[in-house]
Amino acid sequence: MDDYWSIVDAIVGRRRGTKATRYRFFKLLWDLIDDGRRLVILRAPPGAGKTEAITAPFLLDLVKGERRWLSLIHVLPTRSLVNSMELRHAEAIEALNIEPVIVTHDYGELFTEKVYLDGDVVVTTYDTLLYRFYGMRVPGHHILTPFSKV
């Protein structure tokens, strides 16, 4: 658990210049993830560190050069949140000096050619993720993401 805290402290210290508050849900969440739990619903108030709590295991694996997961897909309701979270993830990775890591976004922009939902860290919207499952997309070139990635 101390390894996870080192990740959270590095990210929060870089962004806010403070130490993270050690809420009880951090340990509970990390224990569930380490026990192989595939679905965890985390409810906590705004600013409690939900993003850092859920990304710490993935980022720690990157720091150690390991991969329990192919990628991290962070799903949010709006494009503006996707844009700000993409930057936040990039800053966290920079704070940890992890290279090379691809941080990208996907929210169904028009007239772009790219492999959708591809990258080490992908931030997307709910509707875009659902459209990928059904092969629906605005006109243009794209490659469907395999279900195994999600």
mmCIF file of C-alpha atoms in Angstrom:
data_model
loop_
_atom_site.group_PDB
_atom_site.id
_atom_site.type_symbol
_atom_site.label_atom_id
_atom_site.label_comp_id
_atom_site.label_asym_id
_atom_site.label_seq_id
_atom_site.Cartn_x
_atom_site.Cartn_y
_atom_site.Cartn_z
ATOM 1 C CA MET A 1 0.000 0.000 0.000
ATOM 2 C CA ASP A 2 2.916 2.367 0.614
ATOM 3 C CA ASP A 3 3.847 2.051 -3.061
ATOM 4 C CA TYR A 4 0.371 3.263 -4.053
ATOM 5 C CA TRP A 5 0.642 6.158 -1.608
ATOM 6 C CA SER A 6 3.954 7.205 -3.113
ATOM 7 C CA ILE A 7 2.211 7.509 -6.491
ATOM 8 C CA VAL A 8 -0.666 9.551 -5.055
ATOM 9 C CA ASP A 9 1.691 11.803 -3.061
ATOM 10 C CA ALA A 10 3.847 12.478 -6.135
ATOM 11 C CA ILE A 11 0.815 13.410 -8.244
ATOM 12 C CA VAL A 12 -0.924 15.554 -5.622
ATOM 13 C CA GLY A 13 2.327 17.175 -4.532
ATOM 14 C CA ARG A 14 3.108 18.197 -8.096
ATOM 15 C CA ARG A 15 -0.387 19.503 -8.819
ATOM 16 C CA ARG A 16 -1.294 21.168 -5.515
ATOM 17 C CA GLY A 17 1.990 21.361 -3.653
ATOM 18 C CA THR A 18 0.444 19.483 -0.704
ATOM 19 C CA LYS A 19 0.182 15.963 0.711
ATOM 20 C CA ALA A 20 -2.837 13.823 -0.123
ATOM 21 C CA THR A 21 -5.356 13.128 2.610
ATOM 22 C CA ARG A 22 -5.396 9.423 3.418
ATOM 23 C CA TYR A 23 -9.083 8.594 3.303
ATOM 24 C CA ARG A 24 -10.140 5.107 4.376
ATOM 25 C CA PHE A 25 -11.575 4.296 0.934
ATOM 26 C CA PHE A 26 -8.076 4.337 -0.620
ATOM 27 C CA LYS A 27 -6.961 1.209 1.249
ATOM 28 C CA LEU A 28 -10.305 -0.526 0.723
ATOM 29 C CA LEU A 29 -10.153 0.148 -3.019
ATOM 30 C CA TRP A 30 -6.533 -0.944 -3.386
ATOM 31 C CA ASP A 31 -7.159 -4.149 -1.424
ATOM 32 C CA LEU A 32 -10.061 -5.012 -3.758
ATOM 33 C CA ILE A 33 -7.961 -4.307 -6.858
ATOM 34 C CA ASP A 34 -5.030 -6.351 -5.535
ATOM 35 C CA ASP A 35 -7.436 -9.218 -4.773
ATOM 36 C CA GLY A 36 -8.452 -9.261 -8.451
ATOM 37 C CA ARG A 37 -11.864 -7.601 -8.149
ATOM 38 C CA ARG A 38 -12.986 -6.736 -11.679
ATOM 39 C CA LEU A 39 -15.757 -4.251 -10.845
ATOM 40 C CA VAL A 40 -15.602 -1.702 -8.071
ATOM 41 C CA ILE A 41 -17.967 1.220 -7.634
ATOM 42 C CA LEU A 42 -16.306 4.075 -5.774
ATOM 43 C CA ARG A 43 -18.449 6.827 -4.272
ATOM 44 C CA ALA A 44 -16.745 9.756 -2.588
ATOM 45 C CA PRO A 45 -17.265 13.528 -2.498
ATOM 46 C CA PRO A 46 -15.644 15.877 -5.023
ATOM 47 C CA GLY A 47 -11.972 16.523 -4.343
ATOM 48 C CA ALA A 48 -11.514 13.383 -2.211
ATOM 49 C CA GLY A 49 -9.004 11.840 -4.617
ATOM 50 C CA LYS A 50 -11.094 9.313 -6.552
ATOM 51 C CA THR A 51 -9.057 9.804 -9.726
ATOM 52 C CA GLU A 52 -5.727 9.342 -7.955
ATOM 53 C CA ALA A 53 -7.043 6.342 -6.002
ATOM 54 C CA ILE A 54 -8.188 4.471 -9.089
ATOM 55 C CA THR A 55 -5.193 5.358 -11.288
ATOM 56 C CA ALA A 56 -2.452 4.660 -8.706
ATOM 57 C CA PRO A 57 -2.327 0.862 -9.324
ATOM 58 C CA PHE A 58 -2.099 1.366 -13.103
ATOM 59 C CA LEU A 59 0.585 4.061 -12.781
ATOM 60 C CA LEU A 60 2.578 2.040 -10.251
ATOM 61 C CA ASP A 61 2.690 -0.817 -12.748
ATOM 62 C CA LEU A 62 4.044 1.583 -15.388
ATOM 63 C CA VAL A 63 6.689 2.863 -12.966
ATOM 64 C CA LYS A 64 7.764 -0.728 -12.259
ATOM 65 C CA GLY A 65 7.672 -1.664 -15.954
ATOM 66 C CA GLU A 66 4.847 -4.149 -15.415
ATOM 67 C CA ARG A 67 1.422 -4.437 -17.041
ATOM 68 C CA ARG A 68 -1.546 -5.989 -15.269
ATOM 69 C CA TRP A 69 -3.791 -4.036 -17.634
ATOM 70 C CA LEU A 70 -3.351 -3.200 -21.305
ATOM 71 C CA SER A 71 -4.507 0.376 -20.816
ATOM 72 C CA LEU A 72 -6.502 2.709 -18.621
ATOM 73 C CA ILE A 73 -9.782 3.926 -20.129
ATOM 74 C CA HIS A 74 -11.261 6.821 -18.160
ATOM 75 C CA VAL A 75 -14.885 7.500 -19.125
ATOM 76 C CA LEU A 76 -16.526 10.867 -18.387
ATOM 77 C CA PRO A 77 -19.847 12.507 -19.304
ATOM 78 C CA THR A 78 -18.692 15.614 -21.227
ATOM 79 C CA ARG A 79 -16.048 16.692 -23.734
ATOM 80 C CA SER A 80 -14.811 19.512 -21.507
ATOM 81 C CA LEU A 81 -14.138 17.018 -18.692
ATOM 82 C CA VAL A 82 -12.374 14.723 -21.176
ATOM 83 C CA ASN A 83 -10.060 17.551 -22.257
ATOM 84 C CA SER A 84 -9.158 18.578 -18.713
ATOM 85 C CA MET A 85 -8.712 14.975 -17.537
ATOM 86 C CA GLU A 86 -6.422 14.167 -20.473
ATOM 87 C CA LEU A 87 -4.168 17.023 -19.365
ATOM 88 C CA ARG A 88 -4.395 15.895 -15.736
ATOM 89 C CA HIS A 89 -3.311 12.343 -16.634
ATOM 90 C CA ALA A 90 -0.441 13.677 -18.756
ATOM 91 C CA GLU A 91 0.749 15.836 -15.852
ATOM 92 C CA ALA A 92 0.561 12.856 -13.469
ATOM 93 C CA ILE A 93 2.678 10.739 -15.820
ATOM 94 C CA GLU A 94 5.169 13.573 -16.188
ATOM 95 C CA ALA A 95 5.357 13.934 -12.383
ATOM 96 C CA LEU A 96 6.256 10.236 -12.146
ATOM 97 C CA ASN A 97 8.821 10.417 -14.996
ATOM 98 C CA ILE A 98 7.247 7.504 -16.861
ATOM 99 C CA GLU A 99 8.295 7.187 -20.511
ATOM 100 C CA PRO A 100 7.064 6.418 -23.095
ATOM 101 C CA VAL A 101 3.350 6.599 -22.298
ATOM 102 C CA ILE A 102 0.641 7.644 -24.747
ATOM 103 C CA VAL A 103 -2.182 9.724 -23.273
ATOM 104 C CA THR A 104 -5.015 10.401 -25.696
ATOM 105 C CA HIS A 105 -8.695 11.237 -25.884
ATOM 106 C CA ASP A 106 -11.656 10.206 -28.004
ATOM 107 C CA TYR A 107 -15.037 11.847 -28.087
ATOM 108 C CA GLY A 108 -16.114 11.373 -31.656
ATOM 109 C CA GLU A 109 -14.538 14.374 -33.346
ATOM 110 C CA LEU A 110 -15.433 14.880 -36.974
ATOM 111 C CA PHE A 111 -12.916 14.414 -39.762
ATOM 112 C CA THR A 112 -10.149 12.689 -37.863
ATOM 113 C CA GLU A 113 -8.366 9.493 -38.711
ATOM 114 C CA LYS A 114 -7.068 7.542 -35.760
ATOM 115 C CA VAL A 115 -7.311 4.256 -33.961
ATOM 116 C CA TYR A 116 -10.073 4.938 -31.484
ATOM 117 C CA LEU A 117 -9.587 4.192 -27.802
ATOM 118 C CA ASP A 118 -5.932 3.394 -28.401
ATOM 119 C CA GLY A 119 -3.157 4.497 -26.098
ATOM 120 C CA ASP A 120 -1.843 3.697 -22.651
ATOM 121 C CA VAL A 121 -4.273 6.143 -21.043
ATOM 122 C CA VAL A 122 -7.441 7.039 -22.954
ATOM 123 C CA VAL A 123 -10.044 9.524 -21.806
ATOM 124 C CA THR A 124 -13.427 9.310 -23.524
ATOM 125 C CA THR A 125 -17.122 10.061 -23.152
ATOM 126 C CA TYR A 126 -19.832 7.523 -22.282
ATOM 127 C CA ASP A 127 -21.531 7.798 -25.647
ATOM 128 C CA THR A 128 -18.291 7.373 -27.595
ATOM 129 C CA LEU A 129 -17.451 4.223 -25.651
ATOM 130 C CA LEU A 130 -20.906 2.759 -26.318
ATOM 131 C CA TYR A 131 -20.720 3.640 -30.019
ATOM 132 C CA ARG A 132 -17.454 1.654 -30.242
ATOM 133 C CA PHE A 133 -19.224 -1.466 -29.001
ATOM 134 C CA TYR A 134 -21.826 -1.247 -31.742
ATOM 135 C CA GLY A 135 -19.519 -0.121 -34.536
ATOM 136 C CA MET A 136 -21.319 3.201 -34.907
ATOM 137 C CA ARG A 137 -19.224 6.208 -35.807
ATOM 138 C CA VAL A 138 -19.488 9.502 -37.604
ATOM 139 C CA PRO A 139 -18.400 9.194 -41.254
ATOM 140 C CA GLY A 140 -14.696 8.665 -41.579
ATOM 141 C CA HIS A 141 -11.990 6.081 -41.207
ATOM 142 C CA HIS A 142 -11.681 4.163 -37.967
ATOM 143 C CA ILE A 143 -10.760 0.843 -36.448
ATOM 144 C CA LEU A 144 -13.045 -0.814 -33.940
ATOM 145 C CA THR A 145 -11.582 -1.489 -30.532
ATOM 146 C CA PRO A 146 -11.676 -5.134 -29.454
ATOM 147 C CA PHE A 147 -13.902 -5.875 -26.465
ATOM 148 C CA SER A 148 -10.917 -7.427 -24.720
ATOM 149 C CA LYS A 149 -9.343 -3.997 -24.345
ATOM 150 C CA VAL A 150 -12.290 -2.809 -22.272
#
